[in-house]
Amino acid sequence: MDAFVIHGGRRLRGTVRIHGAKNAALPLMAASLLTDEPVTLRDVPRLADIRNMGRLLDVMGVSVQRADDGPLHLATHDSGKCEAPYDIVRTMRASICVLGPTLARRGEARVSMPGGCNIGDRPVDLHLRGLKALGAEVGLESGYIVARAKRLRGARVFLGGPFGSTVLGTANVMSAATLAEGTTIIESAACEPEVTDLAHMLTAMGARISGAGSPRIVVEGVDRLAGVDHTLVPDRIEAGTYIMAAAITNGDVLIENCPTDSLTAVIDRLEEVGVNLEPTDGAAPPTEQQNLRQSVRIASDRRLEPVQVVTQPFPGFPTDLQAQIMALLCMADGNSIITEKIFPDRFLHVAELLRMGARCLRNGPSVLVSGVHHLEGAPVMASDLRASAGLVLAGLAARGTTTVNRVYHLDRGYEGMELTLQQLGADIERVDVPAA
Ligand code: EPU
């Protein structure tokens, strides 16, 4: 099993180019089920989750091809397959995003019910509620969600839940509604840039969608969708992770292809911490379009100020950067409070940070982080993708050697993370550790 061995204490210097967003790529790949024409996706990162989605689409009758670093080509060759099998779905919860497109285009979908994971229970009730509102019959048979509808009908759908909206639920309902008869209004829709990117791609395929990026999305159904050639939005979470890697090592890093307008809340918190992002191509004027790509240079003060962070749905501070900012705040000069409002149990990294000498005290969905002068390297265990990223950041700043075990979690969401960090001057290597 692969692990990262990090000798901490090196300042990062150099340039990183941000890849296309994993969390945009997955529902966009699934949307290829909505058409018989070819779909080309550009700037798709090379990640385990992307390969898993490719495997899933393959068994569902969509061929997925890619030459070296080129675009991903998807083409339906068998529209009779409706089943997303347990064996693949259990490797990746995001498989649920084939549900809406398969149902809408093929009249039936059988998708293995995703289980919980290390960040919480992760129910899919809102996805199912949304598809039922569009007229689907939805049931559970032997662990499979089974949804049927000859043709979906437009309706008003409310997607608010106890923790806000649902990102993949919005993707599912919006995708399904593109081929429904009549108009669908999604209230309390997720506003995340990945949903907006999906809306842009579907619109280019012939869908009629307005309001994406706001809590009310209106979809007027059409009879068919065409193929498309689409470039993904840059990955705001990958960008945020490298920004914080630069900050925690007091480095000097240029981030290219950075979606700064999708990182407003993150930039706001970081400025208060004492980390500044300077656009090197001049400050862009504010625009309504959520698709800005900039080059930004990270410059940080040696002294990091403590702050309060609350994770929230977009445009709030993303839960997917909570572990990384916790690592950074472990080195701040005072007490910070981090409150998790999306996944209140997403704190498995706390116990591992404590092993590195951090001072963190969890109380329900909040963690009090008291800054320390330095972290000490230690063997730590990664529990999920973003928690692992937080531990790598802590390892980059720590004195001595940190071994981050189970980096297969990181390979799900960061393309060649150790290579990128090596290029920036970090002392990090991937080693094969025999499973205990
Ligand atoms: N929820 C419900 N019912 C539902 C769906 C969600 O109660 O039917 C709850 C969840 O339990 C959670 C909240 O609503 O408390 C938000 O969950 P959401 O459905 O938005 O999460 P998701 O769509 O399954 C995506 C990302 C996650 C990211 C979350 C929140 C993908 C593939 N995954 O998940 O990314 O944390 O949105 O922003 O897009 C990651 O990349 O590491 C990752 C976990």
Tab-separated table of C-alpha atoms and ligand atoms in Angstrom:
chain	number	residue	atom	x	y	z
A	1	MET	CA	0.000	0.000	0.000
A	2	ASP	CA	1.440	3.387	-0.972
A	3	ALA	CA	2.433	5.985	1.611
A	4	PHE	CA	4.049	9.431	1.397
A	5	VAL	CA	7.208	10.028	3.358
A	6	ILE	CA	7.694	13.744	3.960
A	7	HIS	CA	10.734	15.447	5.496
A	8	GLY	CA	9.166	18.732	6.526
A	9	GLY	CA	10.463	22.248	6.790
A	10	ARG	CA	11.162	23.165	3.157
A	11	ARG	CA	9.704	26.403	1.763
A	12	LEU	CA	7.755	25.732	-1.423
A	13	ARG	CA	8.761	27.772	-4.460
A	14	GLY	CA	7.699	27.588	-8.091
A	15	THR	CA	4.624	27.255	-10.261
A	16	VAL	CA	1.633	24.892	-10.202
A	17	ARG	CA	-1.009	24.618	-12.913
A	18	ILE	CA	-4.446	23.610	-11.648
A	19	HIS	CA	-6.238	20.743	-13.422
A	20	GLY	CA	-9.899	20.579	-14.393
A	21	ALA	CA	-12.228	19.929	-11.465
A	22	LYS	CA	-12.777	16.309	-10.412
A	23	ASN	CA	-16.185	17.132	-8.967
A	24	ALA	CA	-17.240	18.750	-12.235
A	25	ALA	CA	-15.839	15.904	-14.333
A	26	LEU	CA	-17.846	13.128	-12.637
A	27	PRO	CA	-21.404	14.443	-13.306
A	28	LEU	CA	-20.312	15.726	-16.732
A	29	MET	CA	-19.092	12.254	-17.669
A	30	ALA	CA	-22.409	10.811	-16.431
A	31	ALA	CA	-24.288	13.344	-18.589
A	32	SER	CA	-22.902	11.568	-21.675
A	33	LEU	CA	-25.657	8.999	-20.968
A	34	LEU	CA	-28.175	11.646	-22.094
A	35	THR	CA	-27.118	11.563	-25.750
A	36	ASP	CA	-26.179	9.083	-28.483
A	37	GLU	CA	-23.717	11.562	-29.965
A	38	PRO	CA	-20.033	11.856	-28.949
A	39	VAL	CA	-19.059	13.921	-25.914
A	40	THR	CA	-15.532	15.292	-25.590
A	41	LEU	CA	-14.273	16.569	-22.234
A	42	ARG	CA	-11.050	18.565	-21.954
A	43	ASP	CA	-8.721	19.106	-19.019
A	44	VAL	CA	-10.024	16.029	-17.186
A	45	PRO	CA	-7.617	15.130	-14.358
A	46	ARG	CA	-6.037	11.666	-14.231
A	47	LEU	CA	-7.496	10.309	-11.041
A	48	ALA	CA	-8.764	7.051	-9.592
A	49	ASP	CA	-12.327	8.455	-9.380
A	50	ILE	CA	-12.280	9.373	-13.075
A	51	ARG	CA	-11.107	5.866	-13.968
A	52	ASN	CA	-13.862	4.376	-11.808
A	53	MET	CA	-16.506	6.529	-13.483
A	54	GLY	CA	-15.053	5.408	-16.847
A	55	ARG	CA	-15.415	1.755	-15.785
A	56	LEU	CA	-18.985	2.356	-14.680
A	57	LEU	CA	-19.970	4.086	-17.924
A	58	ASP	CA	-18.317	1.292	-19.869
A	59	VAL	CA	-20.578	-1.349	-18.280
A	60	MET	CA	-23.515	0.983	-18.948
A	61	GLY	CA	-22.863	1.015	-22.683
A	62	VAL	CA	-20.733	4.158	-23.039
A	63	SER	CA	-17.236	3.770	-24.475
A	64	VAL	CA	-14.668	5.976	-22.731
A	65	GLN	CA	-11.381	6.624	-24.480
A	66	ARG	CA	-8.386	8.790	-23.943
A	67	ALA	CA	-4.980	9.008	-25.595
A	68	ASP	CA	-2.157	10.048	-23.258
A	69	ASP	CA	-2.791	13.573	-22.028
A	70	GLY	CA	-5.557	14.241	-24.548
A	71	PRO	CA	-9.267	14.832	-24.001
A	72	LEU	CA	-11.687	12.188	-22.799
A	73	HIS	CA	-13.998	10.883	-25.536
A	74	LEU	CA	-17.302	9.345	-24.493
A	75	ALA	CA	-19.806	7.723	-26.857
A	76	THR	CA	-22.915	5.651	-26.166
A	77	HIS	CA	-22.897	2.370	-28.077
A	78	ASP	CA	-25.586	0.468	-26.174
A	79	SER	CA	-28.477	2.428	-24.694
A	80	GLY	CA	-30.172	-0.709	-23.349
A	81	LYS	CA	-28.034	-0.979	-20.198
A	82	CYS	CA	-29.600	0.493	-17.099
A	83	GLU	CA	-27.654	-1.016	-14.201
A	84	ALA	CA	-24.854	0.554	-12.126
A	85	PRO	CA	-23.536	-2.521	-10.296
A	86	TYR	CA	-22.581	-2.748	-6.621
A	87	ASP	CA	-18.963	-3.716	-7.399
A	88	ILE	CA	-18.234	-0.331	-8.965
A	89	VAL	CA	-20.598	1.900	-6.979
A	90	ARG	CA	-19.057	0.733	-3.697
A	91	THR	CA	-15.679	2.119	-4.837
A	92	MET	CA	-17.093	5.589	-5.449
A	93	ARG	CA	-20.213	7.234	-4.022
A	94	ALA	CA	-20.314	9.745	-6.882
A	95	SER	CA	-21.559	6.864	-9.070
A	96	ILE	CA	-25.008	8.053	-7.959
A	97	CYS	CA	-24.811	10.746	-10.635
A	98	VAL	CA	-25.636	8.207	-13.363
A	99	LEU	CA	-29.121	7.811	-11.834
A	100	GLY	CA	-30.826	10.905	-13.309
A	101	PRO	CA	-29.328	10.687	-16.832
A	102	THR	CA	-29.988	6.929	-17.169
A	103	LEU	CA	-33.593	7.247	-16.008
A	104	ALA	CA	-34.296	10.236	-18.278
A	105	ARG	CA	-32.776	8.728	-21.434
A	106	ARG	CA	-33.417	5.004	-20.953
A	107	GLY	CA	-36.676	4.980	-18.977
A	108	GLU	CA	-35.233	2.899	-16.159
A	109	ALA	CA	-32.210	2.978	-13.860
A	110	ARG	CA	-30.950	0.408	-11.358
A	111	VAL	CA	-28.184	1.931	-9.264
A	112	SER	CA	-26.650	0.181	-6.297
A	113	MET	CA	-27.466	2.264	-3.196
A	114	PRO	CA	-24.227	4.010	-2.102
A	115	GLY	CA	-23.260	3.325	1.500
A	116	GLY	CA	-21.932	5.821	4.054
A	117	CYS	CA	-18.276	6.753	4.139
A	118	ASN	CA	-15.676	8.202	6.463
A	119	ILE	CA	-17.140	11.685	6.305
A	120	GLY	CA	-20.684	10.701	7.362
A	121	ASP	CA	-23.873	8.800	6.519
A	122	ARG	CA	-24.395	10.610	3.229
A	123	PRO	CA	-28.025	9.793	2.429
A	124	VAL	CA	-29.457	10.186	-1.088
A	125	ASP	CA	-33.074	10.891	-0.075
A	126	LEU	CA	-33.067	14.311	-1.780
A	127	HIS	CA	-31.967	12.800	-5.120
A	128	LEU	CA	-34.839	10.323	-4.902
A	129	ARG	CA	-37.348	12.935	-3.787
A	130	GLY	CA	-36.399	15.075	-6.773
A	131	LEU	CA	-36.801	12.263	-9.298
A	132	LYS	CA	-40.134	11.215	-7.746
A	133	ALA	CA	-41.361	14.798	-8.140
A	134	LEU	CA	-40.579	14.431	-11.869
A	135	GLY	CA	-42.947	11.463	-11.993
A	136	ALA	CA	-40.553	8.533	-11.556
A	137	GLU	CA	-41.551	5.450	-9.600
A	138	VAL	CA	-38.671	4.897	-7.214
A	139	GLY	CA	-38.100	1.889	-4.959
A	140	LEU	CA	-35.366	-0.144	-3.322
A	141	GLU	CA	-34.819	-3.735	-4.484
A	142	SER	CA	-32.052	-5.903	-2.986
A	143	GLY	CA	-29.826	-2.926	-2.234
A	144	TYR	CA	-30.497	-1.259	-5.588
A	145	ILE	CA	-32.349	1.998	-6.204
A	146	VAL	CA	-34.766	1.186	-8.996
A	147	ALA	CA	-36.327	4.146	-10.801
A	148	ARG	CA	-38.734	3.955	-13.731
A	149	ALA	CA	-40.584	6.483	-15.896
A	150	LYS	CA	-41.576	6.254	-19.564
A	151	ARG	CA	-40.971	9.985	-19.784
A	152	LEU	CA	-40.335	12.335	-16.872
A	153	ARG	CA	-42.656	15.314	-16.424
A	154	GLY	CA	-41.518	18.792	-15.417
A	155	ALA	CA	-42.446	19.842	-11.871
A	156	ARG	CA	-41.460	22.114	-9.015
A	157	VAL	CA	-38.777	20.347	-6.967
A	158	PHE	CA	-37.428	21.412	-3.580
A	159	LEU	CA	-33.899	20.154	-2.849
A	160	GLY	CA	-33.234	21.709	0.576
A	161	GLY	CA	-32.210	19.314	3.352
A	162	PRO	CA	-31.032	19.636	6.946
A	163	PHE	CA	-27.517	20.592	5.778
A	164	GLY	CA	-28.482	22.799	2.855
A	165	SER	CA	-28.879	21.701	-0.736
A	166	THR	CA	-27.236	18.730	-2.396
A	167	VAL	CA	-24.597	19.132	-5.088
A	168	LEU	CA	-24.897	15.762	-6.838
A	169	GLY	CA	-28.660	15.708	-6.159
A	170	THR	CA	-28.982	18.994	-8.064
A	171	ALA	CA	-26.833	17.535	-10.858
A	172	ASN	CA	-29.067	14.454	-11.029
A	173	VAL	CA	-32.378	16.318	-11.082
A	174	MET	CA	-31.166	19.035	-13.471
A	175	SER	CA	-29.744	16.447	-15.888
A	176	ALA	CA	-32.930	14.365	-15.763
A	177	ALA	CA	-35.146	17.442	-16.258
A	178	THR	CA	-33.418	18.330	-19.546
A	179	LEU	CA	-35.305	15.487	-21.272
A	180	ALA	CA	-38.566	15.778	-19.271
A	181	GLU	CA	-41.816	16.942	-20.786
A	182	GLY	CA	-42.460	20.535	-19.717
A	183	THR	CA	-40.776	22.877	-17.264
A	184	THR	CA	-38.955	21.955	-14.056
A	185	ILE	CA	-38.190	24.493	-11.368
A	186	ILE	CA	-35.551	23.383	-8.874
A	187	GLU	CA	-35.821	25.387	-5.653
A	188	SER	CA	-32.960	25.360	-3.135
A	189	ALA	CA	-30.627	24.144	-5.858
A	190	ALA	CA	-26.927	23.839	-5.074
A	191	CYS	CA	-24.997	26.893	-6.346
A	192	GLU	CA	-21.563	25.217	-6.579
A	193	PRO	CA	-19.471	26.093	-9.670
A	194	GLU	CA	-19.460	22.399	-10.631
A	195	VAL	CA	-23.276	22.543	-11.012
A	196	THR	CA	-22.931	25.680	-13.133
A	197	ASP	CA	-20.347	23.934	-15.304
A	198	LEU	CA	-22.740	21.029	-15.837
A	199	ALA	CA	-25.490	23.500	-16.812
A	200	HIS	CA	-23.141	25.127	-19.326
A	201	MET	CA	-22.323	21.789	-20.903
A	202	LEU	CA	-25.961	20.653	-21.018
A	203	THR	CA	-26.939	23.995	-22.593
A	204	ALA	CA	-24.290	23.497	-25.270
A	205	MET	CA	-25.896	20.071	-25.900
A	206	GLY	CA	-29.242	21.780	-26.571
A	207	ALA	CA	-30.790	21.837	-23.090
A	208	ARG	CA	-32.736	24.921	-21.976
A	209	ILE	CA	-31.522	25.867	-18.530
A	210	SER	CA	-31.541	29.199	-16.716
A	211	GLY	CA	-30.548	30.235	-13.217
A	212	ALA	CA	-27.689	27.761	-12.672
A	213	GLY	CA	-25.406	29.168	-9.973
A	214	SER	CA	-28.456	30.492	-8.079
A	215	PRO	CA	-30.827	28.602	-5.736
A	216	ARG	CA	-33.545	28.509	-8.418
A	217	ILE	CA	-32.822	26.644	-11.632
A	218	VAL	CA	-35.412	26.486	-14.405
A	219	VAL	CA	-35.195	23.712	-16.992
A	220	GLU	CA	-37.477	23.514	-20.016
A	221	GLY	CA	-37.424	19.948	-21.272
A	222	VAL	CA	-36.394	19.133	-24.849
A	223	ASP	CA	-36.809	15.918	-26.891
A	224	ARG	CA	-33.148	15.177	-27.466
A	225	LEU	CA	-29.653	16.358	-26.684
A	226	ALA	CA	-26.667	16.498	-29.044
A	227	GLY	CA	-22.974	15.797	-28.494
A	228	VAL	CA	-20.581	18.428	-27.168
A	229	ASP	CA	-16.931	19.444	-26.797
A	230	HIS	CA	-16.433	20.999	-23.363
A	231	THR	CA	-13.506	22.183	-21.229
A	232	LEU	CA	-13.885	21.699	-17.466
A	233	VAL	CA	-13.690	24.512	-14.933
A	234	PRO	CA	-10.469	24.478	-12.899
A	235	ASP	CA	-10.528	22.589	-9.597
A	236	ARG	CA	-11.108	25.133	-6.819
A	237	ILE	CA	-10.299	22.541	-4.143
A	238	GLU	CA	-6.985	21.547	-5.742
A	239	ALA	CA	-6.160	25.269	-6.060
A	240	GLY	CA	-7.107	25.943	-2.417
A	241	THR	CA	-5.002	23.000	-1.258
A	242	TYR	CA	-1.852	24.245	-3.030
A	243	ILE	CA	-2.488	27.812	-1.865
A	244	MET	CA	-2.513	26.532	1.717
A	245	ALA	CA	0.539	24.327	1.065
A	246	ALA	CA	2.376	27.485	0.002
A	247	ALA	CA	1.103	29.363	3.056
A	248	ILE	CA	1.945	26.685	5.622
A	249	THR	CA	5.547	26.506	4.375
A	250	ASN	CA	5.825	30.283	4.127
A	251	GLY	CA	6.514	29.697	0.462
A	252	ASP	CA	6.431	31.708	-2.729
A	253	VAL	CA	4.220	29.923	-5.246
A	254	LEU	CA	2.500	30.954	-8.463
A	255	ILE	CA	-0.803	29.170	-9.084
A	256	GLU	CA	-1.859	29.115	-12.733
A	257	ASN	CA	-5.395	28.427	-13.993
A	258	CYS	CA	-6.716	29.411	-10.562
A	259	PRO	CA	-10.512	29.922	-10.323
A	260	THR	CA	-10.272	32.888	-7.947
A	261	ASP	CA	-13.937	33.851	-8.310
A	262	SER	CA	-14.901	30.421	-6.947
A	263	LEU	CA	-12.621	30.903	-3.954
A	264	THR	CA	-13.928	34.183	-2.563
A	265	ALA	CA	-14.727	32.814	0.902
A	266	VAL	CA	-11.384	31.011	1.050
A	267	ILE	CA	-9.464	34.114	0.010
A	268	ASP	CA	-11.401	36.140	2.588
A	269	ARG	CA	-10.387	33.769	5.417
A	270	LEU	CA	-6.797	33.515	4.204
A	271	GLU	CA	-6.401	37.289	4.037
A	272	GLU	CA	-7.434	37.464	7.675
A	273	VAL	CA	-4.886	34.765	8.499
A	274	GLY	CA	-2.240	36.890	6.787
A	275	VAL	CA	-1.966	35.014	3.487
A	276	ASN	CA	-2.404	37.133	0.379
A	277	LEU	CA	-3.134	36.190	-3.196
A	278	GLU	CA	-1.853	38.631	-5.769
A	279	PRO	CA	-3.102	38.214	-9.342
A	280	THR	CA	0.009	38.459	-11.536
A	281	ASP	CA	-1.997	39.412	-14.599
A	282	GLY	CA	-3.637	42.361	-12.843
A	283	ALA	CA	-6.855	42.345	-10.829
A	284	ALA	CA	-9.714	41.253	-13.067
A	285	PRO	CA	-12.839	43.420	-12.876
A	286	PRO	CA	-15.725	41.672	-11.079
A	287	THR	CA	-17.892	39.730	-13.519
A	288	GLU	CA	-21.105	37.735	-13.209
A	289	GLN	CA	-19.494	34.801	-14.984
A	290	GLN	CA	-18.172	32.163	-12.599
A	291	ASN	CA	-15.388	31.032	-14.817
A	292	LEU	CA	-12.411	33.230	-14.191
A	293	ARG	CA	-8.959	31.706	-14.576
A	294	GLN	CA	-6.095	33.699	-13.178
A	295	SER	CA	-2.469	33.329	-12.225
A	296	VAL	CA	-2.013	34.237	-8.582
A	297	ARG	CA	1.039	34.468	-6.423
A	298	ILE	CA	0.825	33.451	-2.780
A	299	ALA	CA	2.663	35.585	-0.322
A	300	SER	CA	2.275	35.090	3.399
A	301	ASP	CA	3.462	36.813	6.515
A	302	ARG	CA	5.575	34.727	8.829
A	303	ARG	CA	2.995	35.308	11.512
A	304	LEU	CA	-0.334	33.577	10.934
A	305	GLU	CA	-3.354	35.079	12.706
A	306	PRO	CA	-6.067	32.847	14.154
A	307	VAL	CA	-9.543	33.032	12.549
A	308	GLN	CA	-13.046	31.573	12.687
A	309	VAL	CA	-14.016	29.317	9.814
A	310	VAL	CA	-17.508	27.959	9.147
A	311	THR	CA	-18.008	25.570	6.249
A	312	GLN	CA	-21.114	26.288	4.219
A	313	PRO	CA	-22.599	25.605	0.806
A	314	PHE	CA	-21.156	27.720	-2.015
A	315	PRO	CA	-20.316	30.611	-1.961
A	316	GLY	CA	-19.374	29.869	1.673
A	317	PHE	CA	-16.139	28.233	2.785
A	318	PRO	CA	-16.037	24.708	1.253
A	319	THR	CA	-16.078	21.625	3.473
A	320	ASP	CA	-13.544	20.123	1.052
A	321	LEU	CA	-10.924	22.622	2.336
A	322	GLN	CA	-11.730	22.270	6.047
A	323	ALA	CA	-8.966	19.769	6.880
A	324	GLN	CA	-6.389	21.811	4.948
A	325	ILE	CA	-7.182	25.092	6.721
A	326	MET	CA	-7.153	23.239	10.032
A	327	ALA	CA	-3.569	22.162	9.339
A	328	LEU	CA	-2.681	25.789	8.564
A	329	LEU	CA	-4.395	27.134	11.686
A	330	CYS	CA	-2.480	24.613	13.829
A	331	MET	CA	0.500	26.938	13.208
A	332	ALA	CA	-1.355	30.229	13.855
A	333	ASP	CA	-0.581	32.517	16.719
A	334	GLY	CA	-3.674	31.961	18.915
A	335	ASN	CA	-7.033	30.190	19.035
A	336	SER	CA	-9.120	29.489	15.942
A	337	ILE	CA	-12.546	27.882	15.744
A	338	ILE	CA	-13.602	25.714	12.825
A	339	THR	CA	-17.264	24.725	12.516
A	340	GLU	CA	-18.396	22.106	10.008
A	341	LYS	CA	-21.934	22.728	8.765
A	342	ILE	CA	-22.031	20.339	5.813
A	343	PHE	CA	-20.637	17.086	7.233
A	344	PRO	CA	-20.636	17.572	11.053
A	345	ASP	CA	-18.542	14.411	11.601
A	346	ARG	CA	-15.846	15.177	9.040
A	347	PHE	CA	-13.076	15.360	11.642
A	348	LEU	CA	-11.103	12.115	11.431
A	349	HIS	CA	-7.965	14.151	10.721
A	350	VAL	CA	-8.143	15.777	14.181
A	351	ALA	CA	-6.821	12.713	16.036
A	352	GLU	CA	-3.987	12.393	13.505
A	353	LEU	CA	-3.016	16.080	13.836
A	354	LEU	CA	-2.884	15.574	17.614
A	355	ARG	CA	-0.269	12.867	17.005
A	356	MET	CA	1.835	15.551	15.328
A	357	GLY	CA	1.685	17.840	18.344
A	358	ALA	CA	-1.288	19.960	17.294
A	359	ARG	CA	-3.633	21.294	19.967
A	360	CYS	CA	-7.191	20.713	18.816
A	361	LEU	CA	-10.278	20.199	20.923
A	362	ARG	CA	-13.435	18.941	19.248
A	363	ASN	CA	-16.840	19.818	20.594
A	364	GLY	CA	-19.644	18.476	18.356
A	365	PRO	CA	-19.407	20.101	14.919
A	366	SER	CA	-16.695	22.562	16.059
A	367	VAL	CA	-12.975	22.283	16.744
A	368	LEU	CA	-10.961	24.715	18.795
A	369	VAL	CA	-7.491	24.902	17.275
A	370	SER	CA	-4.814	26.456	19.492
A	371	GLY	CA	-1.772	27.299	17.443
A	372	VAL	CA	1.614	25.755	18.292
A	373	HIS	CA	5.127	26.928	17.344
A	374	HIS	CA	5.852	23.779	15.433
A	375	LEU	CA	4.388	20.396	14.516
A	376	GLU	CA	6.409	17.193	14.905
A	377	GLY	CA	6.610	14.606	12.137
A	378	ALA	CA	4.851	11.299	12.910
A	379	PRO	CA	3.291	8.332	11.131
A	380	VAL	CA	-0.345	9.221	10.410
A	381	MET	CA	-3.280	7.483	8.778
A	382	ALA	CA	-5.305	9.069	6.014
A	383	SER	CA	-9.046	8.460	6.351
A	384	ASP	CA	-10.539	10.303	3.386
A	385	LEU	CA	-9.376	12.371	0.466
A	386	ARG	CA	-9.389	15.854	1.991
A	387	ALA	CA	-8.312	14.715	5.466
A	388	SER	CA	-5.270	13.184	3.769
A	389	ALA	CA	-4.517	16.476	2.058
A	390	GLY	CA	-4.619	18.222	5.439
A	391	LEU	CA	-2.127	15.703	6.837
A	392	VAL	CA	0.232	16.179	3.888
A	393	LEU	CA	0.177	19.942	4.511
A	394	ALA	CA	0.916	19.391	8.194
A	395	GLY	CA	3.793	17.081	7.194
A	396	LEU	CA	5.271	19.740	4.874
A	397	ALA	CA	5.464	22.173	7.787
A	398	ALA	CA	6.437	19.718	10.552
A	399	ARG	CA	9.901	19.129	11.966
A	400	GLY	CA	11.204	15.682	11.113
A	401	THR	CA	9.588	12.887	9.142
A	402	THR	CA	5.889	12.353	8.559
A	403	THR	CA	4.579	9.200	6.914
A	404	VAL	CA	1.071	9.596	5.529
A	405	ASN	CA	-0.310	6.101	5.088
A	406	ARG	CA	-3.097	5.022	2.704
A	407	VAL	CA	-2.463	7.663	0.065
A	408	TYR	CA	-4.850	5.880	-2.276
A	409	HIS	CA	-7.367	8.353	-0.852
A	410	LEU	CA	-5.267	11.217	-2.248
A	411	ASP	CA	-4.989	9.550	-5.638
A	412	ARG	CA	-8.779	9.824	-5.872
A	413	GLY	CA	-8.616	13.605	-5.991
A	414	TYR	CA	-5.110	14.984	-6.647
A	415	GLU	CA	-3.216	14.117	-9.813
A	416	GLY	CA	0.404	13.301	-8.976
A	417	MET	CA	0.377	15.290	-5.740
A	418	GLU	CA	3.840	14.165	-4.676
A	419	LEU	CA	5.294	15.086	-8.079
A	420	THR	CA	3.739	18.556	-7.933
A	421	LEU	CA	5.089	19.097	-4.424
A	422	GLN	CA	8.538	17.768	-5.417
A	423	GLN	CA	8.609	20.304	-8.272
A	424	LEU	CA	7.951	22.998	-5.699
A	425	GLY	CA	10.935	21.806	-3.672
A	426	ALA	CA	9.213	19.634	-1.066
A	427	ASP	CA	11.060	16.588	0.236
A	428	ILE	CA	8.297	14.039	-0.349
A	429	GLU	CA	8.330	10.584	-1.873
A	430	ARG	CA	5.885	7.788	-2.534
A	431	VAL	CA	6.898	4.476	-1.005
A	432	ASP	CA	5.276	1.065	-0.953
A	433	VAL	CA	4.545	0.053	2.616
A	434	PRO	CA	3.576	-3.595	3.153
A	435	ALA	CA	-0.019	-3.824	4.482
A	436	ALA	CA	-0.032	-4.613	8.210
B	1	EPU	N1	-27.629	15.215	2.021
B	1	EPU	C1	-28.852	14.760	2.458
B	1	EPU	N2	-29.631	14.074	1.564
B	1	EPU	C2	-29.256	13.859	0.280
B	1	EPU	C3	-28.012	14.343	-0.153
B	1	EPU	C4	-27.213	15.028	0.746
B	1	EPU	O1	-29.226	14.936	3.607
B	1	EPU	O2	-30.010	13.240	-0.483
B	1	EPU	C5	-26.764	15.954	2.956
B	1	EPU	C6	-25.378	15.331	3.094
B	1	EPU	O3	-25.354	14.288	4.059
B	1	EPU	C7	-24.550	16.540	3.499
B	1	EPU	C8	-25.184	17.666	2.690
B	1	EPU	O4	-26.505	17.220	2.392
B	1	EPU	O5	-24.724	16.806	4.864
B	1	EPU	C9	-24.456	18.017	1.413
B	1	EPU	O6	-24.186	16.834	0.653
B	1	EPU	P1	-24.112	16.847	-0.935
B	1	EPU	O7	-25.193	15.976	-1.487
B	1	EPU	O8	-24.048	18.249	-1.433
B	1	EPU	O9	-22.723	16.116	-1.198
B	1	EPU	P2	-22.371	15.305	-2.517
B	1	EPU	O10	-23.073	15.925	-3.670
B	1	EPU	O11	-22.579	13.855	-2.285
B	1	EPU	C10	-20.323	16.730	-3.271
B	1	EPU	C11	-18.863	16.499	-3.465
B	1	EPU	C12	-18.170	16.350	-2.113
B	1	EPU	C13	-18.418	17.619	-1.308
B	1	EPU	C14	-19.931	17.856	-1.161
B	1	EPU	C15	-20.275	19.133	-0.442
B	1	EPU	C16	-18.713	15.338	-5.579
B	1	EPU	C17	-18.354	14.112	-6.315
B	1	EPU	N3	-18.643	15.294	-4.258
B	1	EPU	O12	-20.828	15.559	-2.618
B	1	EPU	O13	-16.774	16.249	-2.393
B	1	EPU	O14	-17.824	17.504	-0.036
B	1	EPU	O15	-20.535	17.895	-2.480
B	1	EPU	O16	-19.742	20.221	-1.109
B	1	EPU	O17	-19.020	16.351	-6.177
B	1	EPU	C18	-14.576	15.462	-2.110
B	1	EPU	O18	-14.311	15.893	-3.249
B	1	EPU	O19	-13.685	15.080	-1.310
B	1	EPU	C19	-15.972	15.411	-1.668
B	1	EPU	C20	-16.370	14.667	-0.637
